[in-house]
Coordinates of C-alpha atoms and ligand atoms in Angstrom, one line a residue:
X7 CA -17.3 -15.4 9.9
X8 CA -21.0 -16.6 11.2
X9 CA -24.1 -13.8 10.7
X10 CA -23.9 -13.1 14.6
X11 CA -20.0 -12.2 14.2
X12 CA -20.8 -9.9 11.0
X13 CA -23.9 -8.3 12.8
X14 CA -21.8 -6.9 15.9
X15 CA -18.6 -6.6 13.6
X16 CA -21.0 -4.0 12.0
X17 CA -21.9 -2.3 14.5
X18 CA -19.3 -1.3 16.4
X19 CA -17.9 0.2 12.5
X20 CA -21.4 2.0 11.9
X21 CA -20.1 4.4 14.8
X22 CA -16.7 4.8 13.7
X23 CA -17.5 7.8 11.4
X24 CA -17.6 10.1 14.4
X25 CA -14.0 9.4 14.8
X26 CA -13.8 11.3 11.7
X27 CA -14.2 15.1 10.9
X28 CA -14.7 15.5 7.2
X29 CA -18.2 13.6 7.8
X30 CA -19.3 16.9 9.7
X31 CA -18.2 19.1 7.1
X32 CA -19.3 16.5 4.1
X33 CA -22.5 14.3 6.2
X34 CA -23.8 12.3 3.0
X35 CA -20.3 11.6 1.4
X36 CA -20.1 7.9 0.8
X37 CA -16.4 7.7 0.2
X38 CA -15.2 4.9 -1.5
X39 CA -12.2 5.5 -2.6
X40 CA -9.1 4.8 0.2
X41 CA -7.5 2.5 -2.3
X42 CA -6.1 6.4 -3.7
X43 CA -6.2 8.0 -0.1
X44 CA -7.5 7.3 3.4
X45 CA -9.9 10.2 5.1
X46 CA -8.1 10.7 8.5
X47 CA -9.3 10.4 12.2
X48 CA -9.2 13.3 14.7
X49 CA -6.9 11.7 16.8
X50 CA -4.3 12.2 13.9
X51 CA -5.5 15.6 12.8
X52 CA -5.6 16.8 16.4
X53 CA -1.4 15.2 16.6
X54 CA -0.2 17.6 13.6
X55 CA -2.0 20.6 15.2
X56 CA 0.2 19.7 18.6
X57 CA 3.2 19.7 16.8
X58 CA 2.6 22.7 14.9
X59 CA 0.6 24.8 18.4
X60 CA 3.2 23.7 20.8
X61 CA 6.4 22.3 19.5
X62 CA 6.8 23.5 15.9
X63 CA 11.2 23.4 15.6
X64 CA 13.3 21.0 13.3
X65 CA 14.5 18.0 14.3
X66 CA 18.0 16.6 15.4
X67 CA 19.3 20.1 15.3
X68 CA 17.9 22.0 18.3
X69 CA 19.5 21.8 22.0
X70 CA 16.6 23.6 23.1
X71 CA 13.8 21.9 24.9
X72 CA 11.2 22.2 22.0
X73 CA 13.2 20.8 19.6
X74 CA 14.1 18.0 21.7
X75 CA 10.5 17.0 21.8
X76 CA 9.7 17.4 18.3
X77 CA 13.1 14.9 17.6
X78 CA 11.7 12.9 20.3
X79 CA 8.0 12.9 19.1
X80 CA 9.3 12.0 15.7
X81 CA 11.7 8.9 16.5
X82 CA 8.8 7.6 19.3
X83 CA 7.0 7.3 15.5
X84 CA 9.8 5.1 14.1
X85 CA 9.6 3.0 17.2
X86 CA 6.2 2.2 16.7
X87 CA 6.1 1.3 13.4
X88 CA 9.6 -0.6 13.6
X89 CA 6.8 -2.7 16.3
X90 CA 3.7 -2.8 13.9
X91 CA 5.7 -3.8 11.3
X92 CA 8.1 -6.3 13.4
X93 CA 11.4 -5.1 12.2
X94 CA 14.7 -6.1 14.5
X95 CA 15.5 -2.5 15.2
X96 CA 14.2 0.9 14.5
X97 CA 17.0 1.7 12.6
X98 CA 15.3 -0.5 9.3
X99 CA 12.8 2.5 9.4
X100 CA 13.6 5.1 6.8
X101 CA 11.1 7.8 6.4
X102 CA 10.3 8.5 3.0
X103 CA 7.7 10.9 1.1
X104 CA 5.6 8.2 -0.1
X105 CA 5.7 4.7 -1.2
X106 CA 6.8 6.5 -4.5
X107 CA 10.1 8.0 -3.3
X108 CA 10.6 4.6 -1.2
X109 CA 10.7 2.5 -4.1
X110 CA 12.8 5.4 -6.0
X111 CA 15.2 5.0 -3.4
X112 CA 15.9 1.0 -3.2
X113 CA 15.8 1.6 -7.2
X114 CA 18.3 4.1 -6.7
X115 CA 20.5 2.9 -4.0
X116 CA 20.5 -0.8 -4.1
X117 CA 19.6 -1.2 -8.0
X118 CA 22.1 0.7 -9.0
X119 CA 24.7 -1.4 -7.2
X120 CA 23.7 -4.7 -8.2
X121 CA 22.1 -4.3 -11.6
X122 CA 24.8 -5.1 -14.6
X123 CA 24.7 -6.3 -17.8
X124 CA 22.4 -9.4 -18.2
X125 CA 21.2 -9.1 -14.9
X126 CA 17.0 -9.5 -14.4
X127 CA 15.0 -7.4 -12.6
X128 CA 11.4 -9.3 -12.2
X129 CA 8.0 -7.4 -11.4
X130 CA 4.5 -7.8 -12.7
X131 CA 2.3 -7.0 -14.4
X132 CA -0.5 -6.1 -11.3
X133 CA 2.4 -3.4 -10.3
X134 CA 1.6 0.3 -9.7
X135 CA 3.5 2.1 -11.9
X136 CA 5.6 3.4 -9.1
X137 CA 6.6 -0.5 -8.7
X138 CA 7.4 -1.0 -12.4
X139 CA 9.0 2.4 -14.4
X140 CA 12.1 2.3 -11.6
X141 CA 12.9 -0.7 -12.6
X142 CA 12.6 -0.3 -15.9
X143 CA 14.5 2.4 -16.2
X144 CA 17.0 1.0 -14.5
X145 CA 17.1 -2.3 -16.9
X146 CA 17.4 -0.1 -19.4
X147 CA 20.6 2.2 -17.5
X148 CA 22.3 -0.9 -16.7
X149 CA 21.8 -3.1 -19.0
X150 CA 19.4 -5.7 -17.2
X151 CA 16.7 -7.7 -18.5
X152 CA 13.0 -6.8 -17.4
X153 CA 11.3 -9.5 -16.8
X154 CA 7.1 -9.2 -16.1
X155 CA 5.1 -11.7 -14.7
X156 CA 2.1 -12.2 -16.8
X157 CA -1.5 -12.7 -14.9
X158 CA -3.5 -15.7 -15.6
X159 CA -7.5 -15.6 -16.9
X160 CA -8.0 -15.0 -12.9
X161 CA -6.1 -12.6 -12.3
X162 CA -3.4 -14.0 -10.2
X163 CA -0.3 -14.2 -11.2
X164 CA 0.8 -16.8 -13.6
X165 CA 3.2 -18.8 -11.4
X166 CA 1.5 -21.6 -11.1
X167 CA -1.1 -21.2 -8.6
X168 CA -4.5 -21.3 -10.2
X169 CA -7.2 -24.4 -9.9
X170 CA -5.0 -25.4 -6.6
X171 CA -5.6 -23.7 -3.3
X172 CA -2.2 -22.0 -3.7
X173 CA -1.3 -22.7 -0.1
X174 CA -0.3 -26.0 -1.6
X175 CA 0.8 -25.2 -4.8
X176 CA 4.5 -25.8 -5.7
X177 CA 4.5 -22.4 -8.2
X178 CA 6.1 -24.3 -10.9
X179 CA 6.4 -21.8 -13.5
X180 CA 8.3 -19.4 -11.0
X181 CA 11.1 -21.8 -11.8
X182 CA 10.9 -20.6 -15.4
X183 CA 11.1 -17.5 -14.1
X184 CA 13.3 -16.7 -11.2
X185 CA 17.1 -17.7 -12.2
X186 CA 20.6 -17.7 -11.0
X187 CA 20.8 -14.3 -12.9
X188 CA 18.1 -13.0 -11.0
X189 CA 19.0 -10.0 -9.1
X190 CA 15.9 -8.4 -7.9
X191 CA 12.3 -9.6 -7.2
X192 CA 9.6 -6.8 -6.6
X193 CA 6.5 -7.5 -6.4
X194 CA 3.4 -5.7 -4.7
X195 CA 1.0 -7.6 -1.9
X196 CA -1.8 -6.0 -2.9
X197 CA -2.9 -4.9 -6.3
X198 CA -4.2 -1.9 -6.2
X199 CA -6.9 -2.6 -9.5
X200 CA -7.3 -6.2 -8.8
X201 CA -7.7 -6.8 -5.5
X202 CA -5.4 -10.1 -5.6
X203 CA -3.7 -10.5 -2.4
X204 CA -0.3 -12.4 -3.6
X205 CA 0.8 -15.5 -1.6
X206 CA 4.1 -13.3 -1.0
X207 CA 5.5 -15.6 2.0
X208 CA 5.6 -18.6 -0.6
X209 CA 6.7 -16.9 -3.6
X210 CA 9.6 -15.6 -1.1
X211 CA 10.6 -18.3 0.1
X212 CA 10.4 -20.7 -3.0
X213 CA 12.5 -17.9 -5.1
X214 CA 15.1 -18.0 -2.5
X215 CA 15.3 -21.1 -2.2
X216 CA 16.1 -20.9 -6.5
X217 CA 18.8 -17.9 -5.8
X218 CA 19.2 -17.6 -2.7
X219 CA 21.2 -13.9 -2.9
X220 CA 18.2 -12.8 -4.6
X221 CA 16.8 -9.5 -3.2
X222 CA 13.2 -9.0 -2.4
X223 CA 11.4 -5.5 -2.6
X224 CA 7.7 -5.6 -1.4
X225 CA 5.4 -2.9 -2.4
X226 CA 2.9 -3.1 0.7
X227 CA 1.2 0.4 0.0
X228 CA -2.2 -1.5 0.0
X229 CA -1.5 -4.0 2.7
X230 CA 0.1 -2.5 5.4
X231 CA -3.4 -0.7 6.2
X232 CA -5.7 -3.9 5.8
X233 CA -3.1 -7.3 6.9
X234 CA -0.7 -7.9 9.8
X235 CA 2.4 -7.6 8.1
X236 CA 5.4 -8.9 10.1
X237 CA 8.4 -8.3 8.1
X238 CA 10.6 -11.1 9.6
X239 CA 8.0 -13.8 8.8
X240 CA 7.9 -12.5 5.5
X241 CA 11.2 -13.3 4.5
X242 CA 11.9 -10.1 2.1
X243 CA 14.5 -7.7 1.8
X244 CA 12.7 -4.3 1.7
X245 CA 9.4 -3.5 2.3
X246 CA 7.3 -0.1 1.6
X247 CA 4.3 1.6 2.3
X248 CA 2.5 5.2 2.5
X249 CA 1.0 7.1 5.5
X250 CA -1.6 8.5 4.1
X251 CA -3.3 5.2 2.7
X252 CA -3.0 3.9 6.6
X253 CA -5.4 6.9 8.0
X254 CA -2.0 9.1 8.6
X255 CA -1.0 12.2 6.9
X256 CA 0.0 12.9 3.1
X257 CA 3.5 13.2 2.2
X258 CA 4.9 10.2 4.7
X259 CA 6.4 7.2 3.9
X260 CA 8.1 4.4 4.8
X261 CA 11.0 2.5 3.7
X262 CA 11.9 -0.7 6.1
X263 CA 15.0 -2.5 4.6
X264 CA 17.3 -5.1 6.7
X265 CA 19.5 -3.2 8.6
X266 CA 22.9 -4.9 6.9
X267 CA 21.8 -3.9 3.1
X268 CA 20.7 -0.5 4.2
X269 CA 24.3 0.0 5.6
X270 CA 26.0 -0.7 2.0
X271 CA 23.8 0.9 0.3
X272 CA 24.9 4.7 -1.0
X273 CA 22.4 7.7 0.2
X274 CA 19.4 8.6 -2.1
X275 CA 20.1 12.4 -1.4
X276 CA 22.6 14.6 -0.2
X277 CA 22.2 17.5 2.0
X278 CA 21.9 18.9 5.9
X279 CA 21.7 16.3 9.0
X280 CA 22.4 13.0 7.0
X281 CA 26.3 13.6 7.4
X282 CA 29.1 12.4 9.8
X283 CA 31.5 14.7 8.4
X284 CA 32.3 17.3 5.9
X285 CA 35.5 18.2 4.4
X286 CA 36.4 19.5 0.9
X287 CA 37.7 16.8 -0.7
X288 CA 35.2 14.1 0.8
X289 CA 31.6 13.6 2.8
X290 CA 31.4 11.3 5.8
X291 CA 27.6 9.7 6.1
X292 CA 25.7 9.1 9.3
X293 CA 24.6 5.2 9.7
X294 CA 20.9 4.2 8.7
X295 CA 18.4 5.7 8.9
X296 CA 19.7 9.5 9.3
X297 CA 21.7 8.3 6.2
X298 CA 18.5 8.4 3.9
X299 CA 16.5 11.1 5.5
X300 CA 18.3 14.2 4.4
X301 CA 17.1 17.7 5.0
X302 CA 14.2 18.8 6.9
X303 CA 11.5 16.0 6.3
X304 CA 8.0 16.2 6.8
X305 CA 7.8 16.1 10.9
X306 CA 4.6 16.9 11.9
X307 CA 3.1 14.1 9.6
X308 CA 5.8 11.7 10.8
X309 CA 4.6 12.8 14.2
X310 CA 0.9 12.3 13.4
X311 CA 1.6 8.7 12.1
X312 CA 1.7 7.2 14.8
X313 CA -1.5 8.0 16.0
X314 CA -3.2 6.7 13.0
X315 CA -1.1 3.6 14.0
X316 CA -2.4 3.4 17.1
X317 CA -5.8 3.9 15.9
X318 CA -5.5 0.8 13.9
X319 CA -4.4 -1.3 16.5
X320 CA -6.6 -0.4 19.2
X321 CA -9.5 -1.5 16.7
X322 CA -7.3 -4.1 15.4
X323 CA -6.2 -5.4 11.5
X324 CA -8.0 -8.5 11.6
X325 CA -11.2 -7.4 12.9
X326 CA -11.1 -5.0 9.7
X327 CA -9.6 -6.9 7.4
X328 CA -13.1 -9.7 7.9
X329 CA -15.0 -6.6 7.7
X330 CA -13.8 -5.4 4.5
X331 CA -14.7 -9.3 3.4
X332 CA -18.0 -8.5 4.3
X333 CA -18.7 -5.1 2.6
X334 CA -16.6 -6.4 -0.4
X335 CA -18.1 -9.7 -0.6
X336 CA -21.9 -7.8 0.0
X337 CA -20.9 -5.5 -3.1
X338 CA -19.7 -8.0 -5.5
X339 CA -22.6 -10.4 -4.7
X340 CA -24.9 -7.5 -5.6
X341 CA -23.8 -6.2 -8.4
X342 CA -24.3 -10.0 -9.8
X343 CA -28.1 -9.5 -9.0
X344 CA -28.8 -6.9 -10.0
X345 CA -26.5 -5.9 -13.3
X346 CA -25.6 -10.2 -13.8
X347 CA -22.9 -10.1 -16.6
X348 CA -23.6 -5.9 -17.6
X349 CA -21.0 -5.4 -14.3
X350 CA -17.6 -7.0 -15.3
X351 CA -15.5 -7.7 -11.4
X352 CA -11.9 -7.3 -12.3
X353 CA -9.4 -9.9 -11.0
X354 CA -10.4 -13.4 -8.8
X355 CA -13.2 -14.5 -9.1
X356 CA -15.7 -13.9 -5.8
X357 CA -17.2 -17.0 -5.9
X358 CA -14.3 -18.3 -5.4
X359 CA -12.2 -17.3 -2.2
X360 CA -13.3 -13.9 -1.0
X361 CA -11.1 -14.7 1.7
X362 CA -8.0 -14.1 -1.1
X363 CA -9.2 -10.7 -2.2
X364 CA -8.6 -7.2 -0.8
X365 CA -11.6 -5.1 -0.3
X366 CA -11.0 -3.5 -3.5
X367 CA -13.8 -4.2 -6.6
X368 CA -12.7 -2.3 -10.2
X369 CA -15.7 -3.3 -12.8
X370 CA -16.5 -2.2 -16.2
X371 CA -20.2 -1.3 -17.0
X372 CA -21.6 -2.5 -20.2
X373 CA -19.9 0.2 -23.0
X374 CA -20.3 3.1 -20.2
X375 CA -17.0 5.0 -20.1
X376 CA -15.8 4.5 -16.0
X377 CA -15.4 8.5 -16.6
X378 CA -19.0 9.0 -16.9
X379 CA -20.1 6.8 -14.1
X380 CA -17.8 8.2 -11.8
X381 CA -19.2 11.8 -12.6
X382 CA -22.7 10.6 -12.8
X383 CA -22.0 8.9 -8.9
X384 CA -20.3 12.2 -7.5
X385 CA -23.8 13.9 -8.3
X386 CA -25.0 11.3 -5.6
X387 CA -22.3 11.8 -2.7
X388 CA -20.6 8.8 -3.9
X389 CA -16.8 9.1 -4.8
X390 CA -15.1 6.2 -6.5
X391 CA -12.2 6.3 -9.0
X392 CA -11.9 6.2 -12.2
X393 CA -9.1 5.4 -15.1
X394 CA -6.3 3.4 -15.4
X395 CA -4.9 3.7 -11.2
X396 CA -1.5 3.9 -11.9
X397 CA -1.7 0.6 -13.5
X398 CA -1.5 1.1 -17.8
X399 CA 0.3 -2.1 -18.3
X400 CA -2.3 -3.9 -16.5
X401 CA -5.1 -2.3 -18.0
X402 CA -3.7 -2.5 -21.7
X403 CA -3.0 -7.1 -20.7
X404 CA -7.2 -6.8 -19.5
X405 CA -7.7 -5.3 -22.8
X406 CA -9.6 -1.9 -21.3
X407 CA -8.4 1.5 -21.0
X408 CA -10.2 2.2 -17.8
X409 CA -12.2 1.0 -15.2
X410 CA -14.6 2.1 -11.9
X411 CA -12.6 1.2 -8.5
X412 CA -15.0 1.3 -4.9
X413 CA -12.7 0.4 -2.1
X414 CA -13.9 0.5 1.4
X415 CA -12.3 0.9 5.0
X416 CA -13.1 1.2 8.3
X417 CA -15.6 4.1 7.9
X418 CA -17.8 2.6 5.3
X419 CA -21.0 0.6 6.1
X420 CA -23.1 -1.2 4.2
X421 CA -25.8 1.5 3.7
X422 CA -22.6 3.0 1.4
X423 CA -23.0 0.0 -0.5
X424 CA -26.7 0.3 -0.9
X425 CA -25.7 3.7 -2.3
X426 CA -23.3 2.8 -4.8
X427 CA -25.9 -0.5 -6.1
X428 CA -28.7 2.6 -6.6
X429 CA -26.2 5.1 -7.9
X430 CA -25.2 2.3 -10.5
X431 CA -28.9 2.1 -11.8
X432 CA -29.0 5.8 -12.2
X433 CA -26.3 5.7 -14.3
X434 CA -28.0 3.3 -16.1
X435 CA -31.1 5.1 -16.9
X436 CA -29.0 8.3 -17.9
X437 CA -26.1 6.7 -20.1
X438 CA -28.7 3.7 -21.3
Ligands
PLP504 N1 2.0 1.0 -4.8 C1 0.6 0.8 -4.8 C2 0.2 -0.7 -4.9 C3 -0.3 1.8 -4.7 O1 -1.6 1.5 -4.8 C4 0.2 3.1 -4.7 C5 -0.7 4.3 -4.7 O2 -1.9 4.2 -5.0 C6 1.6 3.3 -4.7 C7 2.4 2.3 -4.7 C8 2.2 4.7 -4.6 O3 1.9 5.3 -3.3 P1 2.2 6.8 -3.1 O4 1.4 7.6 -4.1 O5 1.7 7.0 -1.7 O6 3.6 7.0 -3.2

């Protein structure tokens, strides 16, 4: 992007922290930390007080007129993210409690199916835990072989990609990796520590084109808020993400799977409104989704998800994703002049392709413990995460136990980043 692009780019986000109410209540938060959560705009707080003011009944079960609206409210949600997303039908659109209980259930439902003796499962390394213990677990029920992806020096993953553009890399050593007795890929987009954004269309379409009755899982949790994803493009099997990281409410996720796997597979839970039939000696299930949704789910936040969808759009993913670049790319440039080699960037290199990298930046300081730092920062307004993410096996192949994460949206600015490079050299002078 040229300087004039960047300068009105930031502008028009410098007045988007009106949109959001905690900066009344909390005016000299820098928060910097949406990797864990995303704070949420009115428009979405404003959608779960409607539901619960004027409409509050259950869904699918009512044939009175407020019910009807909520049930209508809450499938117009599935609708619109079947669109963001790009699926074939809204039908592929399970909601979930969380990225968590989405991968739970392909685990679950799918895994369980497929996964014999021999078998391999293949994640890696970069994974959230939520992406990796599943399927481990299940290996280990089933008899499967878990196989992790190692990262390179670079952190990307060690398929073959490094000192080549990967765009025209021919991933050699996924060869090595995916096989005939390869049952299940999952893999995230984003990692959530690193910041590598994987080359997931190629690696898809390269290990099908090794096994083609391979099944793909996709942990999108931190893509779906910052890339156009278009699931059919993408070439995968499943795909999930959370609400709440997307500017919508806690407690919401989504599971999108093709619409012929989701109908073999055998429900996650049992219980009220995910039945055909009852009868002593045997359950009939509904068809996908109402299959996977059973009991009473979380419908105002389903409800209020759309609006955090439509908040996006009207702004527009790529018009944040360049300015996350530019905050990012702004941080990691100055922490280089004015710590040099104290500060210690996680993951690809910056100099390289900025363009590769999610706005996300974990670090080490010098011998400073990341818990320290992040208490030391909080004393300024400024709150960034601190430990291991969700990401132990990752931090134990870096070598560290913890590390610092700042991860920026939409509501950040660059006077947050100012912030955080002055809030650094406190914690210098106190922990020095
Ligand atoms: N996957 C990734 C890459 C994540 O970053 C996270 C959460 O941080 C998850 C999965 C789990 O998401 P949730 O806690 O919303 O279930």
């Amino acid at each position: 992007m040229d300087i004039k692009s960047i300068n009105k780019n930031s502008r028009f986000f410098s007045t988007i922290k009106k949109d959001f109410p905690i900066f009344l209540n909390q005016p000299e938060l820098v928060y910097l930390d949406s990797t864990a959560t995303a704070l949420k705009p009115k428009t979405v707080v404003d959608k779960l007080r409607e539901y619960y003011e004027e409409y509050s009944a259950n869904v699918f079960r009512g044939v009175y007129k407020i019910s009807e609206k909520a049930t209508e409210e809450y499938e117009d949600t599935r609708k619109i993210i079947g669109e963001f997303i790009n699926a074939k039908k809204s039908e592929e659109i399970i909601f979930t409690r969380g990225s968590t209980e989405s991968l739970n259930l392909v685990a679950y439902s799918m895994g369980r199916k497929i996964i014999n003796q021999g078998d391999e499962i293949v994640t890696s390394i970069m994974e959230h835990h939520s992406n990796f213990v599943p399927w481990q677990v299940l290996a280990g029920e089933n008899g499967g072989t878990f196989k992790v992806v190692d990262i390179t020096d670079g952190g990307h993953l060690d398929i073959g990609l490094e000192n080549i553009k990967y765009k025209n890399s021919k991933f050699k050593n996924l060869e090595q990796i995916i096989t005939k007795k390869t049952k299940i890929l999952t893999l995230t987009y984003i990692s959530n520590v690193l910041g590598t954004i994987n080359p997931i269309k190629e690696i898809i379409r390269l290990a099908k084109s090794i096994n083609p009755k391979l099944i793909v899982v996709i942990d999108a949790a931190q893509a779906v808020p910052h890339l156009k994803i278009d699931v059919k493009n993408l070439g995968c099997d499943f795909l999930v993400f959370s609400s709440h990281k997307m500017l919508g409410p806690t407690g919401v996720g989504v599971l999108w799977g093709k619409y012929e796997l989701l109908d073999e597979m055998f429900p996650f839970n049992f219980g009220g409104e995910m039945i055909q039939e009852v009868y002593i000696d045997k359950t009939i299930f509904k068809k996908p989704p109402h299959k996977f949704e059973a009991g009473t789910p979380h419908i105002a936040g389903v409800i209020a998800l759309k609006e955090a969808v439509k908040y996006l759009e009207k702004i527009g993913i790529e018009k944040i994703r360049d300015y996350e670049i530019f905050l990012s790319g702004s941080l990691a440039r100055w922490l280089e002049d004015e710590f040099k080699t104290k500060i210690k960037i996680l993951g690809p290199d910056y100099g390289g392709y900025p363009e590769d990298r999610a706005g996300i930046i974990s670090f080490t300081f010098g011998k400073y413990h990341p818990h320290d730092i992040a208490q030391i920062l909080d004393g300024e307004q400024i709150a960034v995460r601190a430990g291991h993410h969700c990401a132990m096996p990752l931090h134990n192949r870096l070598g560290i136990n913890a590390s610092v994460r700042a991860s920026f949206y939409i509501y950040n600015t660059i006077e947050d980043v100012s912030k955080l490079v002055k809030g650094l050299k406190k914690v210098e002078i106190i922990l020095r």
